Every structure is written in C-alpha cells, then in structure tokens.
PDB file of C-alpha atoms and ligand atoms in Angstrom:
ATOM      1  CA  MET K   1      56.806  11.696   9.726  1.00 97.00           C
ATOM      2  CA  ARG K   2      55.696   8.128   9.629  1.00 97.00           C
ATOM      3  CA  ILE K   3      52.533   6.438   8.761  1.00 98.00           C
ATOM      4  CA  ASP K   4      52.003   2.972   9.109  1.00 98.00           C
ATOM      5  CA  ILE K   5      47.636   1.932   8.254  1.00 98.00           C
ATOM      6  CA  VAL K   6      46.534  -1.270   8.334  1.00 98.00           C
ATOM      7  CA  THR K   7      43.408  -2.277   6.044  1.00 98.00           C
ATOM      8  CA  ILE K   8      42.057  -5.451   4.329  1.00 98.00           C
ATOM      9  CA  PHE K   9      42.042  -3.217   1.730  1.00 98.00           C
ATOM     10  CA  PRO K  10      45.259  -1.666   0.908  1.00 98.00           C
ATOM     11  CA  GLU K  11      44.792  -0.988  -2.834  1.00 98.00           C
ATOM     12  CA  PHE K  12      42.784   1.758  -1.372  1.00 98.00           C
ATOM     13  CA  PHE K  13      45.404   4.161  -0.308  1.00 97.00           C
ATOM     14  CA  ASP K  14      47.207   3.875  -3.948  1.00 96.00           C
ATOM     15  CA  VAL K  15      45.886   7.437  -4.347  1.00 95.00           C
ATOM     16  CA  LEU K  16      48.022   8.470  -2.008  1.00 94.00           C
ATOM     17  CA  ASP K  17      51.157   7.770  -4.292  1.00 90.00           C
ATOM     18  CA  LEU K  18      49.369  11.296  -6.791  1.00 88.00           C
ATOM     19  CA  SER K  19      49.591  14.771  -5.400  1.00 84.00           C
ATOM     20  CA  LEU K  20      51.578  16.835  -2.369  1.00 86.00           C
ATOM     21  CA  LEU K  21      51.277  14.118  -0.586  1.00 91.00           C
ATOM     22  CA  GLY K  22      52.697  11.408  -3.502  1.00 93.00           C
ATOM     23  CA  LYS K  23      55.464  14.706  -3.732  1.00 93.00           C
ATOM     24  CA  ALA K  24      55.597  15.065   0.399  1.00 95.00           C
ATOM     25  CA  ARG K  25      56.937  10.785   0.402  1.00 94.00           C
ATOM     26  CA  GLN K  26      59.051  11.011  -2.456  1.00 95.00           C
ATOM     27  CA  SER K  27      61.208  14.001  -0.805  1.00 94.00           C
ATOM     28  CA  GLY K  28      60.030  12.013   2.858  1.00 95.00           C
ATOM     29  CA  LEU K  29      58.508  14.892   4.534  1.00 96.00           C
ATOM     30  CA  ILE K  30      56.343  11.697   5.049  1.00 97.00           C
ATOM     31  CA  GLU K  31      57.165   8.069   5.405  1.00 97.00           C
ATOM     32  CA  LEU K  32      54.484   5.677   4.794  1.00 97.00           C
ATOM     33  CA  GLY K  33      53.501   1.741   5.450  1.00 97.00           C
ATOM     34  CA  VAL K  34      50.944  -0.061   4.231  1.00 98.00           C
ATOM     35  CA  HIS K  35      49.681  -3.426   5.909  1.00 98.00           C
ATOM     36  CA  ASN K  36      46.789  -5.583   4.748  1.00 98.00           C
ATOM     37  CA  LEU K  37      45.280  -7.375   7.587  1.00 98.00           C
ATOM     38  CA  ARG K  38      44.936 -10.867   6.422  1.00 98.00           C
ATOM     39  CA  ASP K  39      49.396 -11.209   5.601  1.00 98.00           C
ATOM     40  CA  HIS K  40      48.386 -10.993   8.825  1.00 98.00           C
ATOM     41  CA  THR K  41      46.287 -14.172   9.316  1.00 98.00           C
ATOM     42  CA  ARG K  42      46.974 -18.097   9.887  1.00 96.00           C
ATOM     43  CA  ASP K  43      44.669 -20.103   8.253  1.00 97.00           C
ATOM     44  CA  ARG K  44      43.869 -20.435   4.728  1.00 97.00           C
ATOM     45  CA  HIS K  45      41.215 -18.631   3.963  1.00 97.00           C
ATOM     46  CA  ARG K  46      42.729 -15.538   5.534  1.00 98.00           C
ATOM     47  CA  THR K  47      40.016 -14.949   7.420  1.00 98.00           C
ATOM     48  CA  VAL K  48      39.700 -11.772   9.563  1.00 98.00           C
ATOM     49  CA  ASP K  49      36.636 -11.759  11.205  1.00 98.00           C
ATOM     50  CA  ASP K  50      33.609 -14.001  13.005  1.00 98.00           C
ATOM     51  CA  THR K  51      29.689 -14.566  14.805  1.00 98.00           C
ATOM     52  CA  PRO K  52      29.848 -11.235  16.717  1.00 98.00           C
ATOM     53  CA  TYR K  53      29.315 -13.167  21.097  1.00 98.00           C
ATOM     54  CA  GLY K  54      25.878 -12.068  22.465  1.00 97.00           C
ATOM     55  CA  GLY K  55      25.019 -12.085  18.508  1.00 97.00           C
ATOM     56  CA  GLY K  56      22.681  -9.191  16.330  1.00 96.00           C
ATOM     57  CA  ALA K  57      23.717  -8.342  12.672  1.00 96.00           C
ATOM     58  CA  GLY K  58      26.852  -8.843  10.872  1.00 97.00           C
ATOM     59  CA  MET K  59      30.234  -9.641  12.200  1.00 98.00           C
ATOM     60  CA  VAL K  60      32.819  -9.049  13.615  1.00 98.00           C
ATOM     61  CA  MET K  61      36.574  -8.887  13.048  1.00 98.00           C
ATOM     62  CA  LYS K  62      38.239 -11.398  14.826  1.00 98.00           C
ATOM     63  CA  PRO K  63      41.837  -9.873  17.087  1.00 98.00           C
ATOM     64  CA  GLU K  64      44.837 -12.551  16.681  1.00 98.00           C
ATOM     65  CA  PRO K  65      44.438 -10.521  13.355  1.00 98.00           C
ATOM     66  CA  TRP K  66      45.185  -7.218  14.454  1.00 98.00           C
ATOM     67  CA  GLY K  67      47.743  -8.105  17.185  1.00 97.00           C
ATOM     68  CA  ASP K  68      49.951  -9.493  15.175  1.00 97.00           C
ATOM     69  CA  ALA K  69      48.954  -6.366  13.076  1.00 98.00           C
ATOM     70  CA  LEU K  70      50.643  -3.651  15.279  1.00 98.00           C
ATOM     71  CA  ASP K  71      52.467  -5.298  17.077  1.00 97.00           C
ATOM     72  CA  SER K  72      54.802  -5.970  13.815  1.00 97.00           C
ATOM     73  CA  ILE K  73      54.835  -2.154  13.550  1.00 96.00           C
ATOM     74  CA  LEU K  74      54.698  -1.327  17.136  1.00 94.00           C
ATOM     75  CA  GLY K  75      57.832  -3.280  17.809  1.00 82.00           C
ATOM     76  CA  ALA K  76      56.062  -4.820  19.748  1.00 58.00           C
ATOM     77  CA  ALA K  77      57.248  -1.714  21.899  1.00 56.00           C
ATOM     78  CA  PRO K  78      57.130  -2.378  25.834  1.00 52.00           C
ATOM     79  CA  ALA K  79      54.576  -0.108  27.211  1.00 50.00           C
ATOM     80  CA  PHE K  80      55.570   2.721  28.873  1.00 47.00           C
ATOM     81  CA  GLU K  81      59.387   1.720  28.999  1.00 49.00           C
ATOM     82  CA  GLU K  82      61.523   4.925  28.786  1.00 49.00           C
ATOM     83  CA  PRO K  83      64.518   4.231  26.610  1.00 49.00           C
ATOM     84  CA  ALA K  84      66.757   3.808  29.264  1.00 53.00           C
ATOM     85  CA  ASP K  85      69.677   5.759  27.842  1.00 56.00           C
ATOM     86  CA  GLU K  86      68.312   9.056  27.015  1.00 51.00           C
ATOM     87  CA  GLU K  87      66.521  10.833  28.711  1.00 51.00           C
ATOM     88  CA  PRO K  88      63.538  11.633  27.320  1.00 49.00           C
ATOM     89  CA  THR K  89      62.456  14.944  26.089  1.00 50.00           C
ATOM     90  CA  ASP K  90      59.234  15.148  26.617  1.00 50.00           C
ATOM     91  CA  ARG K  91      56.646  12.147  27.391  1.00 48.00           C
ATOM     92  CA  GLU K  92      53.812  12.903  24.550  1.00 49.00           C
ATOM     93  CA  HIS K  93      56.131  11.450  22.122  1.00 48.00           C
ATOM     94  CA  THR K  94      59.277   8.848  23.454  1.00 53.00           C
ATOM     95  CA  ASP K  95      57.076   6.011  23.829  1.00 70.00           C
ATOM     96  CA  GLY K  96      55.802   5.718  19.823  1.00 88.00           C
ATOM     97  CA  PRO K  97      53.269   6.009  17.798  1.00 95.00           C
ATOM     98  CA  THR K  98      49.424   7.431  18.249  1.00 98.00           C
ATOM     99  CA  ILE K  99      47.606   4.619  17.179  1.00 98.00           C
ATOM    100  CA  ILE K 100      43.913   5.615  16.137  1.00 98.00           C
ATOM    101  CA  PHE K 101      41.132   3.972  15.172  1.00 98.00           C
ATOM    102  CA  PRO K 102      38.235   5.777  13.008  1.00 98.00           C
ATOM    103  CA  SER K 103      34.892   5.271  14.912  1.00 98.00           C
ATOM    104  CA  PRO K 104      31.331   6.345  14.726  1.00 98.00           C
ATOM    105  CA  ALA K 105      31.659   6.795  17.960  1.00 97.00           C
ATOM    106  CA  GLY K 106      35.205   8.705  18.467  1.00 98.00           C
ATOM    107  CA  GLU K 107      36.045  12.338  19.616  1.00 98.00           C
ATOM    108  CA  GLN K 108      34.926  14.529  16.214  1.00 97.00           C
ATOM    109  CA  PHE K 109      37.810  15.619  13.460  1.00 97.00           C
ATOM    110  CA  THR K 110      38.331  18.953  13.874  1.00 94.00           C
ATOM    111  CA  GLN K 111      41.241  21.130  12.332  1.00 93.00           C
ATOM    112  CA  ALA K 112      42.695  21.538  15.743  1.00 92.00           C
ATOM    113  CA  MET K 113      43.197  17.850  16.122  1.00 97.00           C
ATOM    114  CA  ALA K 114      44.921  17.691  12.143  1.00 96.00           C
ATOM    115  CA  ARG K 115      47.704  20.543  13.762  1.00 94.00           C
ATOM    116  CA  GLU K 116      47.559  18.108  17.453  1.00 97.00           C
ATOM    117  CA  LEU K 117      47.996  15.188  15.124  1.00 98.00           C
ATOM    118  CA  ALA K 118      50.757  16.272  12.815  1.00 97.00           C
ATOM    119  CA  ASP K 119      53.017  17.528  15.050  1.00 95.00           C
ATOM    120  CA  GLU K 120      53.820  13.978  16.150  1.00 97.00           C
ATOM    121  CA  PRO K 121      55.978  11.629  15.000  1.00 96.00           C
ATOM    122  CA  HIS K 122      54.714   8.263  14.196  1.00 97.00           C
ATOM    123  CA  LEU K 123      50.719   7.919  13.392  1.00 98.00           C
ATOM    124  CA  VAL K 124      48.431   4.293  13.043  1.00 98.00           C
ATOM    125  CA  PHE K 125      45.565   4.033  11.732  1.00 98.00           C
ATOM    126  CA  GLY K 126      43.616   1.271  11.814  1.00 98.00           C
ATOM    127  CA  CYS K 127      40.606   0.648   9.134  1.00 98.00           C
ATOM    128  CA  GLY K 128      37.727  -1.067  10.503  1.00 98.00           C
ATOM    129  CA  ARG K 129      34.833  -3.148   8.060  1.00 98.00           C
ATOM    130  CA  TYR K 130      32.227  -4.814   8.944  1.00 98.00           C
ATOM    131  CA  GLU K 131      30.432  -3.871  12.621  1.00 98.00           C
ATOM    132  CA  GLY K 132      34.110  -2.875  13.684  1.00 98.00           C
ATOM    133  CA  ILE K 133      36.153  -4.347  15.878  1.00 98.00           C
ATOM    134  CA  ASP K 134      36.959  -6.113  18.364  1.00 98.00           C
ATOM    135  CA  GLN K 135      36.516  -4.512  21.548  1.00 98.00           C
ATOM    136  CA  ARG K 136      40.092  -5.118  23.109  1.00 98.00           C
ATOM    137  CA  VAL K 137      42.343  -4.761  21.298  1.00 98.00           C
ATOM    138  CA  VAL K 138      41.625  -0.879  21.713  1.00 98.00           C
ATOM    139  CA  ASP K 139      40.972  -1.937  25.241  1.00 98.00           C
ATOM    140  CA  HIS K 140      45.227  -3.910  24.902  1.00 97.00           C
ATOM    141  CA  TYR K 141      46.346  -1.358  23.696  1.00 96.00           C
ATOM    142  CA  ALA K 142      45.712   1.120  25.260  1.00 96.00           C
ATOM    143  CA  THR K 143      47.896   0.036  27.962  1.00 92.00           C
ATOM    144  CA  ARG K 144      50.393   0.575  25.656  1.00 90.00           C
ATOM    145  CA  GLY K 145      50.110   3.413  24.363  1.00 92.00           C
ATOM    146  CA  ARG K 146      48.335   6.443  22.937  1.00 96.00           C
ATOM    147  CA  VAL K 147      44.841   4.787  21.282  1.00 98.00           C
ATOM    148  CA  ARG K 148      42.215   7.610  19.693  1.00 98.00           C
ATOM    149  CA  LEU K 149      38.928   6.301  18.954  1.00 98.00           C
ATOM    150  CA  ILE K 150      38.312   9.737  15.854  1.00 98.00           C
ATOM    151  CA  SER K 151      34.690   9.889  14.080  1.00 98.00           C
ATOM    152  CA  LEU K 152      35.296  11.904  10.629  1.00 98.00           C
ATOM    153  CA  GLY K 153      31.332  12.608  11.403  1.00 97.00           C
ATOM    154  CA  ASP K 154      27.890  12.127  12.443  1.00 97.00           C
ATOM    155  CA  TYR K 155      27.214  10.280   9.489  1.00 97.00           C
ATOM    156  CA  VAL K 156      27.608   5.732   8.543  1.00 97.00           C
ATOM    157  CA  LEU K 157      30.755   4.825   6.765  1.00 98.00           C
ATOM    158  CA  ASN K 158      31.324   1.494   5.747  1.00 98.00           C
ATOM    159  CA  GLY K 159      35.087   1.596   6.851  1.00 98.00           C
ATOM    160  CA  GLY K 160      37.418   3.137   7.854  1.00 98.00           C
ATOM    161  CA  GLU K 161      39.011   3.814   4.786  1.00 98.00           C
ATOM    162  CA  VAL K 162      37.860   6.754   3.938  1.00 98.00           C
ATOM    163  CA  ALA K 163      38.195   8.607   7.576  1.00 98.00           C
ATOM    164  CA  VAL K 164      41.683   7.648   7.201  1.00 98.00           C
ATOM    165  CA  MET K 165      42.623   8.595   4.054  1.00 98.00           C
ATOM    166  CA  ALA K 166      41.097  12.143   5.368  1.00 98.00           C
ATOM    167  CA  MET K 167      42.314  12.575   8.036  1.00 98.00           C
ATOM    168  CA  ILE K 168      46.031  11.960   6.134  1.00 98.00           C
ATOM    169  CA  GLU K 169      45.497  14.740   4.072  1.00 96.00           C
ATOM    170  CA  ALA K 170      43.973  16.736   6.862  1.00 97.00           C
ATOM    171  CA  VAL K 171      47.679  16.316   9.079  1.00 97.00           C
ATOM    172  CA  GLY K 172      49.901  15.487   6.756  1.00 96.00           C
ATOM    173  CA  ARG K 173      48.866  19.167   4.496  1.00 95.00           C
ATOM    174  CA  LEU K 174      50.075  21.045   7.860  1.00 94.00           C
ATOM    175  CA  ILE K 175      53.788  18.882   8.404  1.00 95.00           C
ATOM    176  CA  PRO K 176      56.314  22.160   7.844  1.00 92.00           C
ATOM    177  CA  GLY K 177      57.582  22.102   4.017  1.00 92.00           C
ATOM    178  CA  VAL K 178      53.843  20.078   2.266  1.00 93.00           C
ATOM    179  CA  VAL K 179      52.168  22.534   1.126  1.00 88.00           C
ATOM    180  CA  GLY K 180      54.702  25.028  -0.430  1.00 76.00           C
ATOM    181  CA  ASN K 181      52.764  28.876   0.138  1.00 75.00           C
ATOM    182  CA  PRO K 182      52.492  27.695   3.846  1.00 71.00           C
ATOM    183  CA  GLN K 183      50.394  31.035   4.052  1.00 73.00           C
ATOM    184  CA  SER K 184      47.184  29.579   2.559  1.00 72.00           C
ATOM    185  CA  LEU K 185      47.113  27.843   5.499  1.00 73.00           C
ATOM    186  CA  VAL K 186      46.555  30.457   7.425  1.00 69.00           C
ATOM    187  CA  GLU K 187      43.826  31.596   5.679  1.00 65.00           C
ATOM    188  CA  GLU K 188      41.499  28.745   5.398  1.00 71.00           C
ATOM    189  CA  SER K 189      38.346  27.485   6.501  1.00 67.00           C
ATOM    190  CA  HIS K 190      38.252  26.703   9.820  1.00 70.00           C
ATOM    191  CA  GLU K 191      42.039  27.118   9.982  1.00 70.00           C
ATOM    192  CA  ASP K 192      40.630  30.785  12.081  1.00 78.00           C
ATOM    193  CA  GLY K 193      37.449  29.052  13.353  1.00 82.00           C
ATOM    194  CA  LEU K 194      35.535  31.129  10.430  1.00 88.00           C
ATOM    195  CA  LEU K 195      34.641  29.787   7.464  1.00 91.00           C
ATOM    196  CA  GLU K 196      36.477  31.107   4.485  1.00 92.00           C
ATOM    197  CA  TYR K 197      35.310  34.391   2.380  1.00 95.00           C
ATOM    198  CA  PRO K 198      34.483  33.616  -1.611  1.00 97.00           C
ATOM    199  CA  SER K 199      37.664  34.233  -3.947  1.00 96.00           C
ATOM    200  CA  TYR K 200      38.016  34.863  -7.479  1.00 98.00           C
ATOM    201  CA  THR K 201      39.508  34.641 -10.954  1.00 97.00           C
ATOM    202  CA  LYS K 202      40.248  35.610 -13.916  1.00 97.00           C
ATOM    203  CA  PRO K 203      38.452  36.866 -16.715  1.00 98.00           C
ATOM    204  CA  ASN K 204      37.141  38.901 -14.249  1.00 96.00           C
ATOM    205  CA  GLU K 205      32.813  38.826 -16.258  1.00 97.00           C
ATOM    206  CA  TRP K 206      32.135  35.112 -16.583  1.00 98.00           C
ATOM    207  CA  ARG K 207      28.626  34.604 -18.210  1.00 98.00           C
ATOM    208  CA  GLY K 208      27.089  38.503 -16.541  1.00 97.00           C
ATOM    209  CA  LEU K 209      27.927  37.611 -13.452  1.00 98.00           C
ATOM    210  CA  PRO K 210      30.900  40.314 -12.237  1.00 98.00           C
ATOM    211  CA  VAL K 211      33.940  40.363 -10.257  1.00 98.00           C
ATOM    212  CA  PRO K 212      33.618  42.227  -6.937  1.00 98.00           C
ATOM    213  CA  PRO K 213      35.097  45.274  -7.766  1.00 97.00           C
ATOM    214  CA  VAL K 214      36.416  45.334  -4.680  1.00 98.00           C
ATOM    215  CA  LEU K 215      39.046  42.745  -6.074  1.00 98.00           C
ATOM    216  CA  LEU K 216      39.812  44.856  -8.540  1.00 97.00           C
ATOM    217  CA  SER K 217      40.939  47.910  -6.423  1.00 96.00           C
ATOM    218  CA  GLY K 218      43.945  47.616  -5.576  1.00 96.00           C
ATOM    219  CA  ASN K 219      42.668  48.576  -1.971  1.00 97.00           C
ATOM    220  CA  HIS K 220      44.741  46.336   0.048  1.00 97.00           C
ATOM    221  CA  ALA K 221      42.473  47.365   3.025  1.00 97.00           C
ATOM    222  CA  ALA K 222      39.801  47.370   1.767  1.00 98.00           C
ATOM    223  CA  ILE K 223      39.615  44.064   0.081  1.00 97.00           C
ATOM    224  CA  ALA K 224      40.445  42.397   3.584  1.00 96.00           C
ATOM    225  CA  ALA K 225      37.565  44.699   5.075  1.00 97.00           C
ATOM    226  CA  TRP K 226      35.546  42.637   2.547  1.00 97.00           C
ATOM    227  CA  ARG K 227      36.472  39.286   2.435  1.00 95.00           C
ATOM    228  CA  ARG K 228      36.877  39.714   6.554  1.00 95.00           C
ATOM    229  CA  GLU K 229      32.968  40.520   6.474  1.00 96.00           C
ATOM    230  CA  GLN K 230      32.037  38.372   3.881  1.00 96.00           C
ATOM    231  CA  GLN K 231      33.629  35.184   6.006  1.00 94.00           C
ATOM    232  CA  LEU K 232      31.435  36.444   9.483  1.00 94.00           C
ATOM    233  CA  GLU K 233      28.789  37.179   6.849  1.00 96.00           C
ATOM    234  CA  ARG K 234      29.013  33.215   5.199  1.00 96.00           C
ATOM    235  CA  THR K 235      29.786  32.252   9.135  1.00 94.00           C
ATOM    236  CA  ARG K 236      26.557  33.060  10.534  1.00 95.00           C
ATOM    237  CA  ARG K 237      24.697  32.197   7.445  1.00 96.00           C
ATOM    238  CA  VAL K 238      25.374  29.266   6.960  1.00 95.00           C
ATOM    239  CA  ARG K 239      27.404  27.586  10.412  1.00 93.00           C
ATOM    240  CA  PRO K 240      26.500  30.097  13.250  1.00 93.00           C
ATOM    241  CA  ASP K 241      27.614  27.317  15.404  1.00 92.00           C
ATOM    242  CA  LEU K 242      31.651  28.291  14.806  1.00 88.00           C
ATOM    243  CA  LEU K 243      30.482  31.292  15.874  1.00 87.00           C
ATOM    244  CA  ALA K 244      29.632  30.238  18.881  1.00 80.00           C
ATOM    245  CA  LEU K 245      32.943  28.599  19.944  1.00 72.00           C
ATOM    246  CA  PRO K 246      36.102  30.148  20.633  1.00 70.00           C
ATOM    247  CA  VAL K 247      37.671  31.905  18.465  1.00 59.00           C
ATOM    248  CA  GLU K 248      41.521  30.104  18.403  1.00 56.00           C
ATOM    249  CA  SER K 249      43.883  32.111  17.317  1.00 56.00           C
ATOM    250  CA  PRO K 250      46.279  30.865  13.703  1.00 53.00           C
ATOM    251  CA  ALA K 251      48.965  30.189  16.591  1.00 54.00           C
ATOM    252  CA  SER K 252      47.140  28.526  19.375  1.00 52.00           C
TER     253      SER K 252
HETATM  254  C1  JD8 W   1      34.802   2.664  10.883  1.00 65.62           C
HETATM  255  C2  JD8 W   1      33.271  -0.464  10.633  1.00 65.62           C
HETATM  256  C3  JD8 W   1      31.188   0.183   9.462  1.00 65.62           C
HETATM  257  C4  JD8 W   1      29.963   0.995  11.477  1.00 65.62           C
HETATM  258  C5  JD8 W   1      28.264  -1.022  11.126  1.00 65.62           C
HETATM  259  C6  JD8 W   1      28.481   0.357   9.205  1.00 65.62           C
HETATM  260  C7  JD8 W   1      34.660   7.606  10.962  1.00 65.62           C
HETATM  261  N1  JD8 W   1      32.485   9.225  10.795  1.00 65.62           N
HETATM  262  C8  JD8 W   1      32.255   7.148  10.710  1.00 65.62           C
HETATM  263  N2  JD8 W   1      31.385   6.537  10.718  1.00 65.62           N
HETATM  264  N3  JD8 W   1      31.612   5.640   9.831  1.00 65.62           N
HETATM  265  C9  JD8 W   1      33.028   5.316  10.016  1.00 65.62           C
HETATM  266  C10 JD8 W   1      33.574   4.327  10.295  1.00 65.62           C
HETATM  267  C11 JD8 W   1      32.572   3.093  10.427  1.00 65.62           C
HETATM  268  C12 JD8 W   1      32.569   2.124  10.269  1.00 65.62           C
HETATM  269  C13 JD8 W   1      34.259   1.292  10.665  1.00 65.62           C
HETATM  270  C14 JD8 W   1      34.563   4.112  10.809  1.00 65.62           C
HETATM  271  C15 JD8 W   1      34.315   0.044  10.601  1.00 65.62           C
HETATM  272  N4  JD8 W   1      32.211   0.293  10.063  1.00 65.62           N
HETATM  273  C16 JD8 W   1      29.828   0.040  10.527  1.00 65.62           C
HETATM  274  C17 JD8 W   1      28.921   0.651  12.423  1.00 65.62           C
HETATM  275  C18 JD8 W   1      27.678   0.393  12.324  1.00 65.62           C
HETATM  276  N5  JD8 W   1      28.694  -0.416  10.433  1.00 65.62           N
HETATM  277  C19 JD8 W   1      33.224   6.563  10.678  1.00 65.62           C
HETATM  278  N6  JD8 W   1      35.895   7.622  11.549  1.00 65.62           N
END
C-alpha cells in the first residue's frame, strides 16, 4: 500500500519508522511519503492560513498550497479517466487514491472502515490545522476521485495528525504480512463486534491475585466458553451499544 500524508508538522510522523509499521516499510509492504504543506507555498513567509470569510475566530487553511501539494501527489491525475490501454479490473481502484481528510464533521472511523481502507492500493491523508481547510479543497478533489471526511471520535482535537496516526496504525496492521500472526487479528475487540476477553500470563499468582483456574485447566472448550462469556459480560457492561449492532463475522 502507498500512503501519502500532507501536514505542516511532518516530523510528527517520524514515529512511523518504529515498530510494526517501520518493519512493514522496510519490507516494502507499506510505502510512505510525508509532505510538508509549507513546501507548496509561494511567499517567503510560507503562509498556509488566512482569516475566515464571514468573520469568526481563528484562521482557515488557504486552498492554494493544498491544491499544489495534492496535485503533486496525484500527479494531477485526470478525473475519472479510464487508463486507455487496459480494461479496468474494478472501477473502484482504477482512478487513483482515496483522499482522507480527518475532520470532527466526518464519518465515524470504525474497524469495519479500517478493513475497507486496508484493501486500497493508495491512501492520501490531508492533515488540517487551525479552524480547518478551505471547503473548496474538498469540493474540488471530490470531482476528481474518492474523498472522505473521517472522524476519530466525538471529541475535539487541534488538528488531523493524531487522527491520521491512529488510522494508519489501524489500517496498516490489517495489511497481510504486517502483523506476524494473523490469528491475533481475529481475536480482537471490535473484530467480531464484541470487546475482547481479559488476558493473563505468568506468574499464576501476583500480589495475591490468582489467574482464573479455567485458563490453567488445559480444557480448550471450557477456556473458549469462558472467554466468550467474558466478552459478552464485558460488552454488556461497558459497550451495550455494540450489542445493538449486527454482529459482523470477521470474513465480512
Ligand atoms: C482535523 C483542524 C481543529 C476542529 C476548531 C479545534 C478528527 N475526532 C476529531 N476531533 N477533532 C478532529 C480534527 C480537528 C481538526 C482538524 C480533525 C483540523 N482541527 C479544529 C474544529 C474546531 N478546531 C478529529 N479526525
């Protein structure tokens, strides 16, 4: 998968050199480009923001640097033109990347959405700051390909970088080969619509707290039943809203 990020804080993403995603980049499973929006300004102050039309607090990000930056990434791909020489396999992935703008006004990011995005060959993330990005940037690129506004959750951040980091981790680890043991991807919270069961390791007693005996029994059917019951009990108690949702089978 190719991932491009546009931001005024490129060093924020240095952490993507580390751990699983760092290894995935070394092995070529993930190709990452981080672009400084200020490199796409024309004035000596490298200005990326201006006052909002219609008044109001704060500043808005100017459209021109975004146009220049995204065009350079998209190679100004013509809108929806089928490549002349080859029959498109499925239209979905022929005409360029999906552009994702994190926004508190976006669709809620979910595990199902992470799975969907993990199938994409190329994702471009646009990190806004200040009060946000001039709306015409979204409107312009929405005529040239898939543009999605996605929210991490119902709370306010100062910019898109933290949300992009979370999305790249959630999507990146679903790319085949990134996580060593794919089995561990199956038994996770939200993967089957339930919260995960509690986990334990040695010692079998810590500060007077024992490990649940069933886990030491070797009786795999009893262990699986106990874990399932723990998932249901925890989900009922902490996230009853999840029980209202149709349970997704991991394959879906
Ligand atoms: C992008 C600018 C800050 C937001 C004025 C504070 C996502 N779940 C989420 N909460 N907040 C964001 C988010 C916030 C952003 C930007 C995403 C770009 N800001 C703005 C509007 C109010 N300031 C987010 N994903």
